Amino acid sequence: MQDLYSQSLADLEQYCTRLAVSTVHAKTLYRRLFKDFDTTPWTTPGLPHGLAEQMPHDMRCTTASIAEESQSRYDGTVKFLVRMEDGSLVESVLMPEKKRITLCLSSQVGCAMACTFCHTGRMGLKRNLTAGEIAAQVVLAQRWIRDHAAWREERGYPGFAAISNIVFMGMGEPLDNIDEVSQALRILSDPMGLNLSLRKISVSTAGHLDGLKILLERFPKVSLALSLHATTERERSQLMPINRRWPIGTILDYLRNFYQQRDDDACLLVQYTVIRGVNDTLDHADRMVELLRGVPVKLNLIPLNEVEPSRFQSPEPESLQRFRDHLNAAGVRVMIRYSKGQDIAAACGQLVVSAEKRRLSPSAEAVTIS
Ligand code: SAH
């Protein structure tokens, strides 16, 4: 049995060819799956008998469900705890802004990167998500929007509202799961389905060079985000163990070259979590300017979300502003980003499925896809 959510349109076309029916039907199936959220698309009227009869024997949709949802009282952010078929739990976060609706997706259950300041990192890696489990997070969130008129109205989208942007900034290191993430990108970007253009999908990495090379070869148009967080190899290796395997200098050399060879205005989103007394001095800012020289960047400064228990603290507001102003004066395009959904622990680095939740969730109310 194959998971329908893991199929690209090309895969379904091949399936149709194997069943000796026209590939045109693959498009119908795809639309039913990803536009109408029909989990039994073979029941669509007008499909050839051979296809309608055989398909349920070969394929079905993985049964991911929303085990729990929490809405921020302040900014309309909604955090979903999504339960996969095997009981694994991940989180996705829906972030409404004026013109766009962004969904933050998880790519793994847990994470192997073990960044010292990140809550998810403490779980370790449980397993990779499949492409279908990644796509299912989008289907669940899009269906949730469709079914929650009050939320839409409150946020200023009275009629239909579609997720417009995807960021792979939830649990996991997407480039450590490159094959499933690649397949998910094919599925999410298909015009017949969810129709999210690759430019509107950001893949964020802690600096996984092997995965990065594969990603950019397969999807040169996808948007990239890099989690920087430090300005020397030594300091970065202390905060982010992955830096010992792929030093930041090597990653940035590779990206400098990648962006220099392009003829569009694409740029790298750099995320820098500002940690009091650790990476927030003006010397850090000066070194960052040098480090990023030659790479077209937009820089987001994210004040650390304190995750207990932790030896790390958020920066003082004045020192954060000084840090930003200093970078700004050096010509860097820089913004301070406060994490959304602070009151529901949906903020960066707080996506962790605690033992407590895992214990509670089997009884939590489930909203299933089907
Ligand atoms: N593994 C990928 C995707 C995760 S994105 C990556 O590292 O890019 C999540 C972002 O939140 C990363 O930039 C991560 O470093 C940052 N983050 C983790 N813990 C945080 C915390 N406690 N406060 C603020 N940002 C944090």
mmCIF file of C-alpha atoms and ligand atoms in Angstrom:
data_model
loop_
_atom_site.group_PDB
_atom_site.id
_atom_site.type_symbol
_atom_site.label_atom_id
_atom_site.label_comp_id
_atom_site.label_asym_id
_atom_site.label_seq_id
_atom_site.Cartn_x
_atom_site.Cartn_y
_atom_site.Cartn_z
ATOM 1 C CA MET A 1 0.000 0.000 0.000
ATOM 2 C CA GLN A 2 1.426 3.348 -0.972
ATOM 3 C CA ASP A 3 0.686 6.708 0.583
ATOM 4 C CA LEU A 4 -1.193 8.948 -1.826
ATOM 5 C CA TYR A 5 0.115 12.099 -0.159
ATOM 6 C CA SER A 6 3.636 10.969 -1.025
ATOM 7 C CA GLN A 7 2.944 10.858 -4.768
ATOM 8 C CA SER A 8 4.021 13.611 -7.101
ATOM 9 C CA LEU A 9 1.824 14.265 -10.103
ATOM 10 C CA ALA A 10 4.440 12.519 -12.259
ATOM 11 C CA ASP A 11 4.203 9.441 -10.009
ATOM 12 C CA LEU A 12 0.425 9.318 -10.432
ATOM 13 C CA GLU A 13 0.821 9.727 -14.182
ATOM 14 C CA GLN A 14 3.134 6.735 -14.232
ATOM 15 C CA TYR A 15 0.610 4.830 -12.167
ATOM 16 C CA CYS A 16 -2.095 5.631 -14.742
ATOM 17 C CA THR A 17 0.194 4.458 -17.527
ATOM 18 C CA ARG A 18 0.801 1.184 -15.679
ATOM 19 C CA LEU A 19 -2.966 0.686 -15.466
ATOM 20 C CA ALA A 20 -3.244 1.549 -19.159
ATOM 21 C CA VAL A 21 -5.473 4.586 -18.636
ATOM 22 C CA SER A 22 -4.868 8.128 -19.817
ATOM 23 C CA THR A 23 -2.511 10.236 -17.715
ATOM 24 C CA VAL A 24 -5.139 12.968 -17.805
ATOM 25 C CA HIS A 25 -6.837 11.210 -14.882
ATOM 26 C CA ALA A 26 -3.777 11.749 -12.714
ATOM 27 C CA LYS A 27 -4.523 15.462 -12.853
ATOM 28 C CA THR A 28 -8.095 14.892 -11.723
ATOM 29 C CA LEU A 29 -6.912 12.737 -8.839
ATOM 30 C CA TYR A 30 -4.328 15.314 -7.850
ATOM 31 C CA ARG A 31 -6.841 18.137 -7.824
ATOM 32 C CA ARG A 32 -9.247 16.085 -5.750
ATOM 33 C CA LEU A 33 -6.499 15.251 -3.262
ATOM 34 C CA PHE A 34 -4.887 18.621 -2.795
ATOM 35 C CA LYS A 35 -7.571 21.125 -3.737
ATOM 36 C CA ASP A 36 -10.706 19.402 -2.428
ATOM 37 C CA PHE A 37 -8.936 17.413 0.303
ATOM 38 C CA ASP A 38 -10.760 14.272 -0.765
ATOM 39 C CA THR A 39 -8.992 11.282 0.771
ATOM 40 C CA THR A 40 -10.705 8.779 -1.531
ATOM 41 C CA PRO A 41 -10.165 10.480 -4.883
ATOM 42 C CA TRP A 42 -10.776 7.242 -6.791
ATOM 43 C CA THR A 43 -14.492 7.744 -6.069
ATOM 44 C CA THR A 44 -14.556 10.837 -8.319
ATOM 45 C CA PRO A 45 -17.266 10.333 -10.959
ATOM 46 C CA GLY A 46 -16.071 9.772 -14.500
ATOM 47 C CA LEU A 47 -12.824 7.929 -13.782
ATOM 48 C CA PRO A 48 -12.208 4.776 -15.837
ATOM 49 C CA HIS A 49 -13.351 1.598 -14.071
ATOM 50 C CA GLY A 50 -9.936 0.015 -14.129
ATOM 51 C CA LEU A 51 -8.473 2.955 -12.211
ATOM 52 C CA ALA A 52 -11.383 3.425 -9.783
ATOM 53 C CA GLU A 53 -11.363 -0.240 -8.882
ATOM 54 C CA GLN A 54 -7.654 -0.884 -8.643
ATOM 55 C CA MET A 55 -6.533 2.255 -6.885
ATOM 56 C CA PRO A 56 -7.927 1.562 -3.378
ATOM 57 C CA HIS A 57 -5.997 -1.720 -3.421
ATOM 58 C CA ASP A 58 -2.728 0.070 -4.115
ATOM 59 C CA MET A 59 -2.958 3.427 -2.405
ATOM 60 C CA ARG A 60 -4.470 5.348 0.462
ATOM 61 C CA CYS A 61 -3.855 8.601 2.324
ATOM 62 C CA THR A 62 -1.805 8.449 5.463
ATOM 63 C CA THR A 63 -4.067 9.282 8.413
ATOM 64 C CA ALA A 64 -2.373 12.257 9.996
ATOM 65 C CA SER A 65 -4.603 14.189 12.362
ATOM 66 C CA ILE A 66 -4.636 17.319 14.475
ATOM 67 C CA ALA A 67 -4.321 15.968 18.007
ATOM 68 C CA GLU A 68 -4.377 19.388 19.583
ATOM 69 C CA GLU A 69 -4.545 22.991 18.471
ATOM 70 C CA SER A 70 -3.720 26.151 20.378
ATOM 71 C CA GLN A 71 -4.404 29.685 19.255
ATOM 72 C CA SER A 72 -2.420 32.652 20.365
ATOM 73 C CA ARG A 73 -4.549 35.374 21.914
ATOM 74 C CA TYR A 74 -2.266 38.062 20.575
ATOM 75 C CA ASP A 75 -1.454 37.465 16.946
ATOM 76 C CA GLY A 76 -3.758 34.766 15.587
ATOM 77 C CA THR A 77 -0.953 32.211 15.383
ATOM 78 C CA VAL A 78 -2.227 28.652 15.599
ATOM 79 C CA LYS A 79 -0.057 25.771 16.666
ATOM 80 C CA PHE A 80 -1.062 22.293 15.625
ATOM 81 C CA LEU A 81 0.119 19.156 17.280
ATOM 82 C CA VAL A 82 -0.084 16.660 14.453
ATOM 83 C CA ARG A 83 -0.272 12.950 15.154
ATOM 84 C CA MET A 84 1.074 10.632 12.502
ATOM 85 C CA GLU A 85 -0.216 7.147 11.860
ATOM 86 C CA ASP A 86 2.382 5.510 14.109
ATOM 87 C CA GLY A 87 1.552 7.892 16.964
ATOM 88 C CA SER A 88 4.550 10.173 16.380
ATOM 89 C CA LEU A 89 3.808 13.796 17.169
ATOM 90 C CA VAL A 90 5.156 16.855 15.407
ATOM 91 C CA GLU A 91 4.169 20.483 15.395
ATOM 92 C CA SER A 92 3.252 22.890 12.610
ATOM 93 C CA VAL A 93 2.520 26.561 13.123
ATOM 94 C CA LEU A 94 0.151 28.743 11.121
ATOM 95 C CA MET A 95 1.122 32.406 11.084
ATOM 96 C CA PRO A 96 -1.321 34.894 9.582
ATOM 97 C CA GLU A 97 -0.005 38.257 8.423
ATOM 98 C CA LYS A 98 -1.749 40.912 6.404
ATOM 99 C CA LYS A 99 -0.913 39.722 2.954
ATOM 100 C CA ARG A 100 0.341 36.281 3.571
ATOM 101 C CA ILE A 101 -0.396 33.172 5.533
ATOM 102 C CA THR A 102 2.714 31.239 6.377
ATOM 103 C CA LEU A 103 2.826 27.665 7.564
ATOM 104 C CA CYS A 104 5.882 26.494 9.446
ATOM 105 C CA LEU A 105 6.423 22.769 8.845
ATOM 106 C CA SER A 106 8.297 20.005 10.586
ATOM 107 C CA SER A 107 10.524 17.712 8.569
ATOM 108 C CA GLN A 108 11.545 15.222 11.250
ATOM 109 C CA VAL A 109 10.280 13.838 14.537
ATOM 110 C CA GLY A 110 12.856 15.466 16.808
ATOM 111 C CA CYS A 111 16.203 16.580 15.437
ATOM 112 C CA ALA A 112 19.756 15.263 15.401
ATOM 113 C CA MET A 113 21.495 18.635 15.295
ATOM 114 C CA ALA A 114 21.524 19.140 19.083
ATOM 115 C CA CYS A 115 21.961 22.930 18.962
ATOM 116 C CA THR A 116 22.537 23.840 22.607
ATOM 117 C CA PHE A 117 19.901 26.607 22.867
ATOM 118 C CA CYS A 118 17.093 24.747 21.052
ATOM 119 C CA HIS A 119 14.423 22.754 22.800
ATOM 120 C CA THR A 120 13.731 20.456 19.850
ATOM 121 C CA GLY A 121 17.426 19.614 19.774
ATOM 122 C CA ARG A 122 17.111 18.025 23.198
ATOM 123 C CA MET A 123 14.732 15.350 21.953
ATOM 124 C CA GLY A 124 17.277 13.809 19.642
ATOM 125 C CA LEU A 125 16.131 12.419 16.308
ATOM 126 C CA LYS A 126 13.292 9.915 16.498
ATOM 127 C CA ARG A 127 12.742 9.485 12.772
ATOM 128 C CA ASN A 128 12.403 11.257 9.441
ATOM 129 C CA LEU A 129 8.976 12.287 8.235
ATOM 130 C CA THR A 130 7.879 10.979 4.844
ATOM 131 C CA ALA A 131 6.995 13.360 2.015
ATOM 132 C CA GLY A 132 3.344 12.419 2.580
ATOM 133 C CA GLU A 133 3.563 13.303 6.261
ATOM 134 C CA ILE A 134 5.060 16.660 5.314
ATOM 135 C CA ALA A 135 2.358 17.319 2.702
ATOM 136 C CA ALA A 136 -0.327 16.168 5.152
ATOM 137 C CA GLN A 137 0.649 18.992 7.524
ATOM 138 C CA VAL A 138 -0.230 21.459 4.749
ATOM 139 C CA VAL A 139 -3.481 19.691 3.902
ATOM 140 C CA LEU A 140 -4.518 19.663 7.578
ATOM 141 C CA ALA A 141 -3.731 23.346 8.047
ATOM 142 C CA GLN A 142 -5.440 24.371 4.814
ATOM 143 C CA ARG A 143 -8.513 22.375 5.782
ATOM 144 C CA TRP A 144 -8.458 23.948 9.215
ATOM 145 C CA ILE A 145 -8.505 27.420 7.639
ATOM 146 C CA ARG A 146 -11.392 26.407 5.400
ATOM 147 C CA ASP A 147 -13.379 25.132 8.394
ATOM 148 C CA HIS A 148 -12.705 28.099 10.722
ATOM 149 C CA ALA A 149 -14.652 31.039 9.368
ATOM 150 C CA ALA A 150 -14.376 32.955 12.651
ATOM 151 C CA TRP A 151 -10.584 32.823 12.557
ATOM 152 C CA ARG A 152 -10.575 33.922 8.920
ATOM 153 C CA GLU A 153 -12.864 36.848 9.611
ATOM 154 C CA GLU A 154 -10.926 37.945 12.627
ATOM 155 C CA ARG A 155 -7.718 37.890 10.648
ATOM 156 C CA GLY A 156 -9.227 39.843 7.781
ATOM 157 C CA TYR A 157 -9.732 37.085 5.199
ATOM 158 C CA PRO A 158 -13.524 36.715 5.169
ATOM 159 C CA GLY A 159 -13.737 34.436 2.150
ATOM 160 C CA PHE A 160 -11.365 31.730 1.119
ATOM 161 C CA ALA A 161 -7.825 32.053 2.382
ATOM 162 C CA ALA A 162 -4.937 29.963 1.129
ATOM 163 C CA ILE A 163 -1.610 29.298 2.726
ATOM 164 C CA SER A 164 0.750 31.428 0.654
ATOM 165 C CA ASN A 165 4.154 30.647 2.122
ATOM 166 C CA ILE A 166 5.851 27.631 3.612
ATOM 167 C CA VAL A 167 8.863 27.662 5.877
ATOM 168 C CA PHE A 168 10.698 24.500 6.876
ATOM 169 C CA MET A 169 11.455 25.971 10.291
ATOM 170 C CA GLY A 170 9.577 23.588 12.532
ATOM 171 C CA MET A 171 11.013 20.491 14.103
ATOM 172 C CA GLY A 172 13.965 18.872 12.413
ATOM 173 C CA GLU A 173 16.759 19.668 10.010
ATOM 174 C CA PRO A 174 15.177 19.460 6.544
ATOM 175 C CA LEU A 175 18.474 18.850 4.762
ATOM 176 C CA ASP A 176 19.123 15.859 6.996
ATOM 177 C CA ASN A 177 16.033 14.333 5.337
ATOM 178 C CA ILE A 178 16.735 15.524 1.830
ATOM 179 C CA ASP A 179 14.955 12.860 -0.215
ATOM 180 C CA GLU A 180 11.610 13.125 1.539
ATOM 181 C CA VAL A 181 11.849 16.912 1.683
ATOM 182 C CA SER A 182 12.627 16.978 -2.061
ATOM 183 C CA GLN A 183 9.601 14.875 -2.831
ATOM 184 C CA ALA A 184 7.508 17.132 -0.575
ATOM 185 C CA LEU A 185 8.738 20.154 -2.540
ATOM 186 C CA ARG A 186 7.593 18.520 -5.791
ATOM 187 C CA ILE A 187 4.187 17.867 -4.258
ATOM 188 C CA LEU A 188 3.696 21.274 -2.610
ATOM 189 C CA SER A 189 4.794 23.220 -5.676
ATOM 190 C CA ASP A 190 2.650 21.401 -8.212
ATOM 191 C CA PRO A 191 0.234 23.838 -9.897
ATOM 192 C CA MET A 192 -2.423 21.092 -10.002
ATOM 193 C CA GLY A 193 -2.272 20.738 -6.245
ATOM 194 C CA LEU A 194 -1.244 23.102 -3.479
ATOM 195 C CA ASN A 195 0.445 25.320 -6.041
ATOM 196 C CA LEU A 196 3.020 26.938 -3.803
ATOM 197 C CA SER A 197 5.794 28.327 -5.930
ATOM 198 C CA LEU A 198 9.285 27.294 -4.884
ATOM 199 C CA ARG A 199 10.213 30.919 -4.274
ATOM 200 C CA LYS A 200 7.565 31.002 -1.576
ATOM 201 C CA ILE A 201 8.936 27.937 0.133
ATOM 202 C CA SER A 202 11.898 28.505 2.441
ATOM 203 C CA VAL A 203 14.106 25.642 3.495
ATOM 204 C CA SER A 204 16.031 26.514 6.623
ATOM 205 C CA THR A 205 19.253 24.787 7.550
ATOM 206 C CA ALA A 206 21.705 24.752 10.411
ATOM 207 C CA GLY A 207 24.379 24.263 7.719
ATOM 208 C CA HIS A 208 24.118 20.753 6.270
ATOM 209 C CA LEU A 209 26.418 21.015 3.258
ATOM 210 C CA ASP A 210 25.708 17.615 1.671
ATOM 211 C CA GLY A 211 21.971 18.234 1.779
ATOM 212 C CA LEU A 212 22.374 21.804 0.584
ATOM 213 C CA LYS A 213 24.228 20.752 -2.564
ATOM 214 C CA ILE A 214 21.554 18.219 -3.432
ATOM 215 C CA LEU A 215 18.734 20.670 -2.679
ATOM 216 C CA LEU A 216 20.124 23.458 -4.860
ATOM 217 C CA GLU A 217 20.898 21.104 -7.702
ATOM 218 C CA ARG A 218 17.333 19.807 -7.659
ATOM 219 C CA PHE A 219 15.554 23.065 -6.804
ATOM 220 C CA PRO A 220 17.678 26.102 -7.661
ATOM 221 C CA LYS A 221 14.634 28.346 -7.281
ATOM 222 C CA VAL A 222 13.717 27.377 -3.729
ATOM 223 C CA SER A 223 14.286 30.036 -1.047
ATOM 224 C CA LEU A 224 17.009 29.359 1.447
ATOM 225 C CA ALA A 225 17.435 30.292 5.084
ATOM 226 C CA LEU A 226 20.599 29.728 7.079
ATOM 227 C CA SER A 227 20.733 29.613 10.855
ATOM 228 C CA LEU A 228 23.984 31.416 11.640
ATOM 229 C CA HIS A 229 23.953 32.324 15.361
ATOM 230 C CA ALA A 230 27.723 32.822 15.717
ATOM 231 C CA THR A 231 30.552 34.619 13.980
ATOM 232 C CA THR A 232 33.630 32.483 14.607
ATOM 233 C CA GLU A 233 34.164 28.787 13.954
ATOM 234 C CA ARG A 234 34.985 28.191 17.594
ATOM 235 C CA GLU A 235 31.903 29.900 18.965
ATOM 236 C CA ARG A 236 29.650 28.325 16.396
ATOM 237 C CA SER A 237 30.959 24.839 17.104
ATOM 238 C CA GLN A 238 30.144 25.372 20.768
ATOM 239 C CA LEU A 239 26.559 26.381 20.035
ATOM 240 C CA MET A 240 25.903 24.143 17.046
ATOM 241 C CA PRO A 241 27.692 20.783 16.864
ATOM 242 C CA ILE A 242 27.024 20.537 13.118
ATOM 243 C CA ASN A 243 29.653 23.260 12.651
ATOM 244 C CA ARG A 244 32.360 20.726 13.514
ATOM 245 C CA ARG A 245 31.362 18.679 10.500
ATOM 246 C CA TRP A 246 30.720 21.570 8.096
ATOM 247 C CA PRO A 247 32.422 24.776 9.221
ATOM 248 C CA ILE A 248 30.417 27.910 8.545
ATOM 249 C CA GLY A 249 33.223 29.290 6.359
ATOM 250 C CA THR A 250 32.799 26.361 3.964
ATOM 251 C CA ILE A 251 29.025 26.758 3.875
ATOM 252 C CA LEU A 252 29.259 30.477 3.166
ATOM 253 C CA ASP A 253 31.915 29.968 0.457
ATOM 254 C CA TYR A 254 29.582 27.550 -1.238
ATOM 255 C CA LEU A 255 26.624 29.933 -0.966
ATOM 256 C CA ARG A 256 28.660 32.960 -2.071
ATOM 257 C CA ASN A 257 29.528 31.110 -5.226
ATOM 258 C CA PHE A 258 25.935 29.920 -5.695
ATOM 259 C CA TYR A 259 24.463 33.416 -5.466
ATOM 260 C CA GLN A 260 27.197 34.979 -7.581
ATOM 261 C CA GLN A 261 26.338 32.650 -10.429
ATOM 262 C CA ARG A 262 22.688 33.657 -10.419
ATOM 263 C CA ASP A 263 21.272 36.457 -12.460
ATOM 264 C CA ASP A 264 18.169 37.145 -10.381
ATOM 265 C CA ASP A 265 17.708 39.044 -7.132
ATOM 266 C CA ALA A 266 17.446 35.973 -4.911
ATOM 267 C CA CYS A 267 19.003 36.337 -1.512
ATOM 268 C CA LEU A 268 19.809 34.245 1.517
ATOM 269 C CA LEU A 269 17.730 34.721 4.635
ATOM 270 C CA VAL A 270 20.106 34.609 7.570
ATOM 271 C CA GLN A 271 18.644 33.872 10.978
ATOM 272 C CA TYR A 272 20.626 34.951 13.986
ATOM 273 C CA THR A 273 19.279 34.073 17.404
ATOM 274 C CA VAL A 274 20.611 36.737 19.722
ATOM 275 C CA ILE A 275 21.751 35.373 23.080
ATOM 276 C CA ARG A 276 22.700 37.674 25.927
ATOM 277 C CA GLY A 277 26.422 37.828 26.560
ATOM 278 C CA VAL A 278 27.068 35.050 24.037
ATOM 279 C CA ASN A 279 26.780 36.552 20.554
ATOM 280 C CA ASP A 280 25.407 40.062 21.018
ATOM 281 C CA THR A 281 28.414 42.415 21.191
ATOM 282 C CA LEU A 282 29.341 44.935 18.540
ATOM 283 C CA ASP A 283 32.441 42.831 17.815
ATOM 284 C CA HIS A 284 30.073 40.032 16.861
ATOM 285 C CA ALA A 285 28.220 42.420 14.580
ATOM 286 C CA ASP A 286 31.482 43.514 12.909
ATOM 287 C CA ARG A 287 32.589 39.932 12.399
ATOM 288 C CA MET A 288 29.215 39.032 10.982
ATOM 289 C CA VAL A 289 29.514 41.753 8.355
ATOM 290 C CA GLU A 290 32.899 40.335 7.295
ATOM 291 C CA LEU A 291 31.667 36.752 7.329
ATOM 292 C CA LEU A 292 28.686 37.525 5.092
ATOM 293 C CA ARG A 293 30.558 39.759 2.671
ATOM 294 C CA GLY A 294 29.724 38.908 -0.935
ATOM 295 C CA VAL A 295 26.557 36.961 -0.083
ATOM 296 C CA PRO A 296 23.277 38.759 -0.805
ATOM 297 C CA VAL A 297 21.490 38.512 2.532
ATOM 298 C CA LYS A 298 18.525 39.608 4.515
ATOM 299 C CA LEU A 299 19.219 39.234 8.189
ATOM 300 C CA ASN A 300 16.643 38.404 10.829
ATOM 301 C CA LEU A 301 17.660 38.885 14.433
ATOM 302 C CA ILE A 302 15.590 36.660 16.701
ATOM 303 C CA PRO A 303 15.880 37.393 20.400
ATOM 304 C CA LEU A 304 16.386 34.055 22.107
ATOM 305 C CA ASN A 305 13.259 32.438 23.433
ATOM 306 C CA GLU A 306 14.222 31.218 26.807
ATOM 307 C CA VAL A 307 13.503 27.553 27.102
ATOM 308 C CA GLU A 308 13.696 26.189 30.605
ATOM 309 C CA PRO A 309 15.945 24.933 31.952
ATOM 310 C CA SER A 310 18.651 26.765 30.090
ATOM 311 C CA ARG A 311 21.792 28.687 30.757
ATOM 312 C CA PHE A 312 20.963 31.056 27.894
ATOM 313 C CA GLN A 313 19.054 34.318 28.156
ATOM 314 C CA SER A 314 17.346 36.804 25.873
ATOM 315 C CA PRO A 315 19.303 39.942 25.096
ATOM 316 C CA GLU A 316 18.601 43.244 26.815
ATOM 317 C CA PRO A 317 16.298 45.287 24.547
ATOM 318 C CA GLU A 318 18.787 48.165 24.318
ATOM 319 C CA SER A 319 21.711 45.950 23.419
ATOM 320 C CA LEU A 320 19.578 44.209 20.787
ATOM 321 C CA GLN A 321 18.724 47.557 19.215
ATOM 322 C CA ARG A 322 22.324 48.682 19.333
ATOM 323 C CA PHE A 323 23.325 45.438 17.634
ATOM 324 C CA ARG A 324 20.729 45.991 14.923
ATOM 325 C CA ASP A 325 21.635 49.639 14.399
ATOM 326 C CA HIS A 326 25.300 48.751 14.075
ATOM 327 C CA LEU A 327 24.565 46.187 11.367
ATOM 328 C CA ASN A 328 22.211 48.568 9.663
ATOM 329 C CA ALA A 329 24.885 51.259 9.568
ATOM 330 C CA ALA A 330 27.226 48.740 7.938
ATOM 331 C CA GLY A 331 24.703 48.370 5.115
ATOM 332 C CA VAL A 332 23.128 45.059 6.133
ATOM 333 C CA ARG A 333 19.395 44.637 5.521
ATOM 334 C CA VAL A 334 18.391 43.692 9.031
ATOM 335 C CA MET A 335 15.166 43.274 11.012
ATOM 336 C CA ILE A 336 14.405 42.254 14.547
ATOM 337 C CA ARG A 337 11.878 39.437 14.486
ATOM 338 C CA TYR A 338 9.955 38.618 17.570
ATOM 339 C CA SER A 339 8.735 35.040 17.421
ATOM 340 C CA LYS A 340 5.036 34.636 16.943
ATOM 341 C CA GLY A 341 2.787 32.628 19.197
ATOM 342 C CA GLN A 342 4.862 33.258 22.330
ATOM 343 C CA ASP A 343 1.930 32.471 24.597
ATOM 344 C CA ILE A 344 1.386 29.037 23.075
ATOM 345 C CA ALA A 345 5.040 27.956 22.962
ATOM 346 C CA ALA A 346 4.941 28.050 19.180
ATOM 347 C CA ALA A 347 8.043 30.199 18.989
ATOM 348 C CA CYS A 348 11.350 29.216 17.409
ATOM 349 C CA GLY A 349 13.141 26.577 19.389
ATOM 350 C CA GLN A 350 10.123 25.801 21.507
ATOM 351 C CA LEU A 351 8.685 23.183 19.231
ATOM 352 C CA VAL A 352 9.116 20.159 21.337
ATOM 353 C CA VAL A 353 6.761 17.408 22.139
ATOM 354 C CA SER A 354 7.167 16.957 25.829
ATOM 355 C CA ALA A 355 6.761 13.691 27.614
ATOM 356 C CA GLU A 356 3.706 15.227 29.236
ATOM 357 C CA LYS A 357 2.016 15.821 25.881
ATOM 358 C CA ARG A 358 2.891 12.392 24.638
ATOM 359 C CA ARG A 359 1.192 10.959 27.693
ATOM 360 C CA LEU A 360 -1.929 13.089 27.276
ATOM 361 C CA SER A 361 -2.443 13.063 23.572
ATOM 362 C CA PRO A 362 -3.979 9.643 22.898
ATOM 363 C CA SER A 363 -7.094 10.901 24.666
ATOM 364 C CA ALA A 364 -6.943 14.385 23.134
ATOM 365 C CA GLU A 365 -9.655 15.093 20.652
ATOM 366 C CA ALA A 366 -8.590 14.155 17.184
ATOM 367 C CA VAL A 367 -9.691 15.896 14.017
ATOM 368 C CA THR A 368 -8.846 13.458 11.299
ATOM 369 C CA ILE A 369 -8.304 14.243 7.672
ATOM 370 C CA SER A 370 -10.786 11.761 6.394
HETATM 371 N N1 SAH B 1 17.115 22.901 11.572
HETATM 372 C C1 SAH B 1 16.765 24.029 10.752
HETATM 373 C C2 SAH B 1 15.296 24.346 10.822
HETATM 374 C C3 SAH B 1 14.822 24.855 12.176
HETATM 375 S S1 SAH B 1 14.432 26.554 12.039
HETATM 376 C C4 SAH B 1 17.619 25.223 11.102
HETATM 377 O O1 SAH B 1 18.379 25.134 12.059
HETATM 378 O O2 SAH B 1 17.576 26.225 10.392
HETATM 379 C C5 SAH B 1 14.239 27.035 13.666
HETATM 380 C C6 SAH B 1 15.047 28.277 13.968
HETATM 381 O O3 SAH B 1 14.853 28.652 15.342
HETATM 382 C C7 SAH B 1 16.541 28.041 13.795
HETATM 383 O O4 SAH B 1 17.148 29.197 13.297
HETATM 384 C C8 SAH B 1 16.966 27.801 15.216
HETATM 385 O O5 SAH B 1 18.327 27.972 15.408
HETATM 386 C C9 SAH B 1 16.120 28.821 15.944
HETATM 387 N N2 SAH B 1 16.012 28.574 17.374
HETATM 388 C C10 SAH B 1 16.190 27.411 18.020
HETATM 389 N N3 SAH B 1 16.035 27.572 19.351
HETATM 390 C C11 SAH B 1 15.734 28.870 19.534
HETATM 391 C C12 SAH B 1 15.441 29.649 20.686
HETATM 392 N N4 SAH B 1 15.433 29.094 21.896
HETATM 393 N N5 SAH B 1 15.168 30.947 20.514
HETATM 394 C C13 SAH B 1 15.153 31.512 19.285
HETATM 395 N N6 SAH B 1 15.426 30.825 18.151
HETATM 396 C C14 SAH B 1 15.718 29.523 18.280
#
